């Protein structure tokens, strides 16, 4: 178990890359990294990524 928050954030990227076998193109890698980054960013303040992406607003996206 790691206590470094940045290292923990990267762990999901590495796991996804290993499971999927990576991407074929640079554009695919950029898209994957962008989406995973947005999901992780929303998780920190406990916001729903799916709600924000559907409505375009974080005002009512709280998970609590």
mmCIF file of N, CA and C in Angstrom:
data_model
loop_
_atom_site.group_PDB
_atom_site.id
_atom_site.type_symbol
_atom_site.label_atom_id
_atom_site.label_comp_id
_atom_site.label_asym_id
_atom_site.label_seq_id
_atom_site.Cartn_x
_atom_site.Cartn_y
_atom_site.Cartn_z
ATOM 1 N N UNK A 1 0.850 -1.181 0.000
ATOM 2 C CA UNK A 1 0.000 0.000 0.000
ATOM 3 C C UNK A 1 0.891 1.237 0.000
ATOM 4 N N UNK A 2 0.509 2.209 -0.795
ATOM 5 C CA UNK A 2 1.282 3.436 -0.904
ATOM 6 C C UNK A 2 0.562 4.566 -0.180
ATOM 7 N N UNK A 3 1.331 5.436 0.435
ATOM 8 C CA UNK A 3 0.737 6.573 1.124
ATOM 9 C C UNK A 3 0.850 7.857 0.315
ATOM 10 N N UNK A 4 1.626 7.819 -0.740
ATOM 11 C CA UNK A 4 1.798 8.987 -1.583
ATOM 12 C C UNK A 4 0.562 9.156 -2.468
ATOM 13 N N UNK A 5 -0.177 10.260 -2.302
ATOM 14 C CA UNK A 5 -1.429 10.477 -3.040
ATOM 15 C C UNK A 5 -1.211 10.499 -4.549
ATOM 16 N N UNK A 6 -0.137 11.112 -4.996
ATOM 17 C CA UNK A 6 0.131 11.172 -6.437
ATOM 18 C C UNK A 6 0.392 9.783 -7.002
ATOM 19 N N UNK A 7 1.109 8.978 -6.244
ATOM 20 C CA UNK A 7 1.396 7.622 -6.698
ATOM 21 C C UNK A 7 0.114 6.796 -6.760
ATOM 22 N N UNK A 8 -0.756 6.983 -5.799
ATOM 23 C CA UNK A 8 -2.038 6.278 -5.810
ATOM 24 C C UNK A 8 -2.885 6.706 -7.000
ATOM 25 N N UNK A 9 -2.853 7.984 -7.351
ATOM 26 C CA UNK A 9 -3.606 8.471 -8.504
ATOM 27 C C UNK A 9 -3.114 7.829 -9.798
ATOM 28 N N UNK A 10 -1.816 7.647 -9.912
ATOM 29 C CA UNK A 10 -1.246 7.049 -11.119
ATOM 30 C C UNK A 10 -1.515 5.556 -11.212
ATOM 31 N N UNK A 11 -1.726 4.919 -10.079
ATOM 32 C CA UNK A 11 -1.932 3.472 -10.054
ATOM 33 C C UNK A 11 -3.106 3.062 -10.953
ATOM 34 N N UNK A 12 -4.202 3.812 -10.943
ATOM 35 C CA UNK A 12 -5.352 3.449 -11.778
ATOM 36 C C UNK A 12 -5.013 3.547 -13.268
ATOM 37 N N UNK A 13 -4.192 4.514 -13.636
ATOM 38 C CA UNK A 13 -3.770 4.647 -15.029
ATOM 39 C C UNK A 13 -2.941 3.432 -15.451
ATOM 40 N N UNK A 14 -2.020 3.025 -14.588
ATOM 41 C CA UNK A 14 -1.144 1.893 -14.896
ATOM 42 C C UNK A 14 -1.954 0.607 -14.978
ATOM 43 N N UNK A 15 -2.864 0.410 -14.038
ATOM 44 C CA UNK A 15 -3.703 -0.787 -14.039
ATOM 45 C C UNK A 15 -4.536 -0.854 -15.315
ATOM 46 N N UNK A 16 -5.161 0.247 -15.688
ATOM 47 C CA UNK A 16 -5.973 0.288 -16.905
ATOM 48 C C UNK A 16 -5.119 -0.010 -18.135
ATOM 49 N N UNK A 17 -3.939 0.558 -18.203
ATOM 50 C CA UNK A 17 -3.049 0.337 -19.345
ATOM 51 C C UNK A 17 -2.645 -1.134 -19.440
ATOM 52 N N UNK A 18 -2.328 -1.754 -18.298
ATOM 53 C CA UNK A 18 -1.910 -3.159 -18.306
ATOM 54 C C UNK A 18 -3.053 -4.082 -18.711
ATOM 55 N N UNK A 19 -4.255 -3.798 -18.230
ATOM 56 C CA UNK A 19 -5.406 -4.639 -18.548
ATOM 57 C C UNK A 19 -5.789 -4.510 -20.016
ATOM 58 N N UNK A 20 -5.819 -3.284 -20.518
ATOM 59 C CA UNK A 20 -6.284 -3.052 -21.889
ATOM 60 C C UNK A 20 -5.204 -3.303 -22.935
ATOM 61 N N UNK A 21 -3.964 -3.365 -22.514
ATOM 62 C CA UNK A 21 -2.882 -3.545 -23.467
ATOM 63 C C UNK A 21 -2.455 -2.249 -24.133
ATOM 64 N N UNK A 22 -2.889 -1.136 -23.588
ATOM 65 C CA UNK A 22 -2.502 0.162 -24.136
ATOM 66 C C UNK A 22 -3.442 0.609 -25.234
ATOM 67 N N UNK A 23 -3.030 1.628 -25.959
ATOM 68 C CA UNK A 23 -3.841 2.165 -27.051
ATOM 69 C C UNK A 23 -3.073 2.052 -28.353
ATOM 70 N N UNK A 24 -3.786 2.105 -29.440
ATOM 71 C CA UNK A 24 -3.169 1.985 -30.760
ATOM 72 C C UNK A 24 -2.555 3.305 -31.202
ATOM 73 N N UNK A 25 -3.246 4.403 -30.897
ATOM 74 C CA UNK A 25 -2.789 5.699 -31.391
ATOM 75 C C UNK A 25 -2.516 6.674 -30.255
ATOM 76 N N UNK A 26 -1.822 7.743 -30.597
ATOM 77 C CA UNK A 26 -1.566 8.804 -29.628
ATOM 78 C C UNK A 26 -2.880 9.456 -29.208
ATOM 79 N N UNK A 27 -3.778 9.661 -30.166
ATOM 80 C CA UNK A 27 -5.076 10.272 -29.859
ATOM 81 C C UNK A 27 -5.870 9.419 -28.871
ATOM 82 N N UNK A 28 -5.797 8.105 -29.033
ATOM 83 C CA UNK A 28 -6.479 7.209 -28.101
ATOM 84 C C UNK A 28 -5.908 7.320 -26.703
ATOM 85 N N UNK A 29 -4.593 7.419 -26.608
ATOM 86 C CA UNK A 29 -3.939 7.561 -25.302
ATOM 87 C C UNK A 29 -4.329 8.876 -24.642
ATOM 88 N N UNK A 30 -4.347 9.946 -25.417
ATOM 89 C CA UNK A 30 -4.726 11.258 -24.879
ATOM 90 C C UNK A 30 -6.174 11.231 -24.387
ATOM 91 N N UNK A 31 -7.069 10.626 -25.171
ATOM 92 C CA UNK A 31 -8.481 10.546 -24.772
ATOM 93 C C UNK A 31 -8.636 9.737 -23.489
ATOM 94 N N UNK A 32 -7.970 8.582 -23.408
ATOM 95 C CA UNK A 32 -8.045 7.744 -22.208
ATOM 96 C C UNK A 32 -7.506 8.481 -20.993
ATOM 97 N N UNK A 33 -6.358 9.094 -21.133
ATOM 98 C CA UNK A 33 -5.746 9.803 -20.009
ATOM 99 C C UNK A 33 -6.596 10.986 -19.557
ATOM 100 N N UNK A 34 -7.203 11.688 -20.509
ATOM 101 C CA UNK A 34 -8.062 12.825 -20.171
ATOM 102 C C UNK A 34 -9.277 12.367 -19.381
ATOM 103 N N UNK A 35 -9.940 11.324 -19.857
ATOM 104 C CA UNK A 35 -11.141 10.833 -19.173
ATOM 105 C C UNK A 35 -10.808 10.290 -17.786
ATOM 106 N N UNK A 36 -9.740 9.517 -17.664
ATOM 107 C CA UNK A 36 -9.360 8.999 -16.347
ATOM 108 C C UNK A 36 -8.985 10.134 -15.404
ATOM 109 N N UNK A 37 -8.314 11.148 -15.923
ATOM 110 C CA UNK A 37 -7.953 12.303 -15.102
ATOM 111 C C UNK A 37 -9.173 13.052 -14.602
ATOM 112 N N UNK A 38 -10.171 13.216 -15.467
ATOM 113 C CA UNK A 38 -11.407 13.887 -15.060
ATOM 114 C C UNK A 38 -12.155 13.083 -13.999
ATOM 115 N N UNK A 39 -12.204 11.773 -14.173
ATOM 116 C CA UNK A 39 -12.876 10.917 -13.187
ATOM 117 C C UNK A 39 -12.178 11.027 -11.841
ATOM 118 N N UNK A 40 -10.846 10.956 -11.833
ATOM 119 C CA UNK A 40 -10.089 11.049 -10.573
ATOM 120 C C UNK A 40 -10.265 12.423 -9.932
ATOM 121 N N UNK A 41 -10.293 13.476 -10.736
ATOM 122 C CA UNK A 41 -10.480 14.829 -10.213
ATOM 123 C C UNK A 41 -11.842 14.962 -9.542
ATOM 124 N N UNK A 42 -12.856 14.374 -10.126
ATOM 125 C CA UNK A 42 -14.200 14.435 -9.537
ATOM 126 C C UNK A 42 -14.299 13.606 -8.260
ATOM 127 N N UNK A 43 -13.548 12.530 -8.166
ATOM 128 C CA UNK A 43 -13.624 11.663 -6.992
ATOM 129 C C UNK A 43 -13.086 12.339 -5.741
ATOM 130 N N UNK A 44 -12.102 13.189 -5.888
ATOM 131 C CA UNK A 44 -11.484 13.812 -4.708
ATOM 132 C C UNK A 44 -12.475 14.639 -3.895
ATOM 133 N N UNK A 45 -13.260 15.543 -4.510
ATOM 134 C CA UNK A 45 -14.259 16.278 -3.719
ATOM 135 C C UNK A 45 -15.605 15.540 -3.662
ATOM 136 N N UNK A 46 -15.597 14.252 -4.038
ATOM 137 C CA UNK A 46 -16.795 13.405 -4.009
ATOM 138 C C UNK A 46 -17.916 13.944 -4.890
ATOM 139 N N UNK A 47 -17.551 14.262 -6.132
ATOM 140 C CA UNK A 47 -18.526 14.695 -7.130
ATOM 141 C C UNK A 47 -18.782 13.554 -8.107
ATOM 142 N N UNK A 48 -19.958 13.516 -8.668
ATOM 143 C CA UNK A 48 -20.312 12.492 -9.639
ATOM 144 C C UNK A 48 -19.853 12.925 -11.034
ATOM 145 N N UNK A 49 -18.861 12.237 -11.569
ATOM 146 C CA UNK A 49 -18.373 12.537 -12.915
ATOM 147 C C UNK A 49 -19.497 12.379 -13.936
ATOM 148 N N UNK A 50 -20.302 11.342 -13.774
ATOM 149 C CA UNK A 50 -21.367 11.065 -14.736
ATOM 150 C C UNK A 50 -22.430 12.158 -14.712
ATOM 151 N N UNK A 51 -22.752 12.660 -13.537
ATOM 152 C CA UNK A 51 -23.730 13.743 -13.438
ATOM 153 C C UNK A 51 -23.170 15.022 -14.070
ATOM 154 N N UNK A 52 -21.929 15.335 -13.766
ATOM 155 C CA UNK A 52 -21.307 16.541 -14.321
ATOM 156 C C UNK A 52 -21.227 16.451 -15.842
ATOM 157 N N UNK A 53 -20.837 15.292 -16.367
ATOM 158 C CA UNK A 53 -20.712 15.164 -17.819
ATOM 159 C C UNK A 53 -22.079 15.204 -18.505
ATOM 160 N N UNK A 54 -23.127 14.750 -17.827
ATOM 161 C CA UNK A 54 -24.466 14.761 -18.423
ATOM 162 C C UNK A 54 -25.113 16.143 -18.354
ATOM 163 N N UNK A 55 -24.889 16.859 -17.246
ATOM 164 C CA UNK A 55 -25.564 18.142 -17.057
ATOM 165 C C UNK A 55 -24.667 19.335 -17.335
ATOM 166 N N UNK A 56 -23.364 19.127 -17.267
ATOM 167 C CA UNK A 56 -22.434 20.232 -17.457
ATOM 168 C C UNK A 56 -22.306 21.114 -16.234
ATOM 169 N N UNK A 57 -22.825 20.647 -15.089
ATOM 170 C CA UNK A 57 -22.806 21.455 -13.872
ATOM 171 C C UNK A 57 -22.369 20.617 -12.681
ATOM 172 N N UNK A 58 -21.534 21.204 -11.837
ATOM 173 C CA UNK A 58 -21.095 20.526 -10.619
ATOM 174 C C UNK A 58 -21.919 20.946 -9.414
ATOM 175 N N UNK A 59 -22.877 21.843 -9.605
ATOM 176 C CA UNK A 59 -23.639 22.383 -8.478
ATOM 177 C C UNK A 59 -24.418 21.318 -7.722
ATOM 178 N N UNK A 60 -24.987 20.347 -8.412
ATOM 179 C CA UNK A 60 -25.784 19.312 -7.747
ATOM 180 C C UNK A 60 -25.178 17.931 -7.915
ATOM 181 N N UNK A 61 -23.882 17.876 -8.133
ATOM 182 C CA UNK A 61 -23.236 16.600 -8.425
ATOM 183 C C UNK A 61 -22.671 15.898 -7.203
ATOM 184 N N UNK A 62 -22.876 16.412 -6.024
ATOM 185 C CA UNK A 62 -22.312 15.814 -4.819
ATOM 186 C C UNK A 62 -22.844 14.402 -4.614
ATOM 187 N N UNK A 63 -21.970 13.501 -4.204
ATOM 188 C CA UNK A 63 -22.368 12.123 -3.930
ATOM 189 C C UNK A 63 -22.918 11.957 -2.524
ATOM 190 N N UNK A 64 -22.685 12.938 -1.669
ATOM 191 C CA UNK A 64 -23.130 12.806 -0.281
ATOM 192 C C UNK A 64 -24.503 13.365 -0.083
#
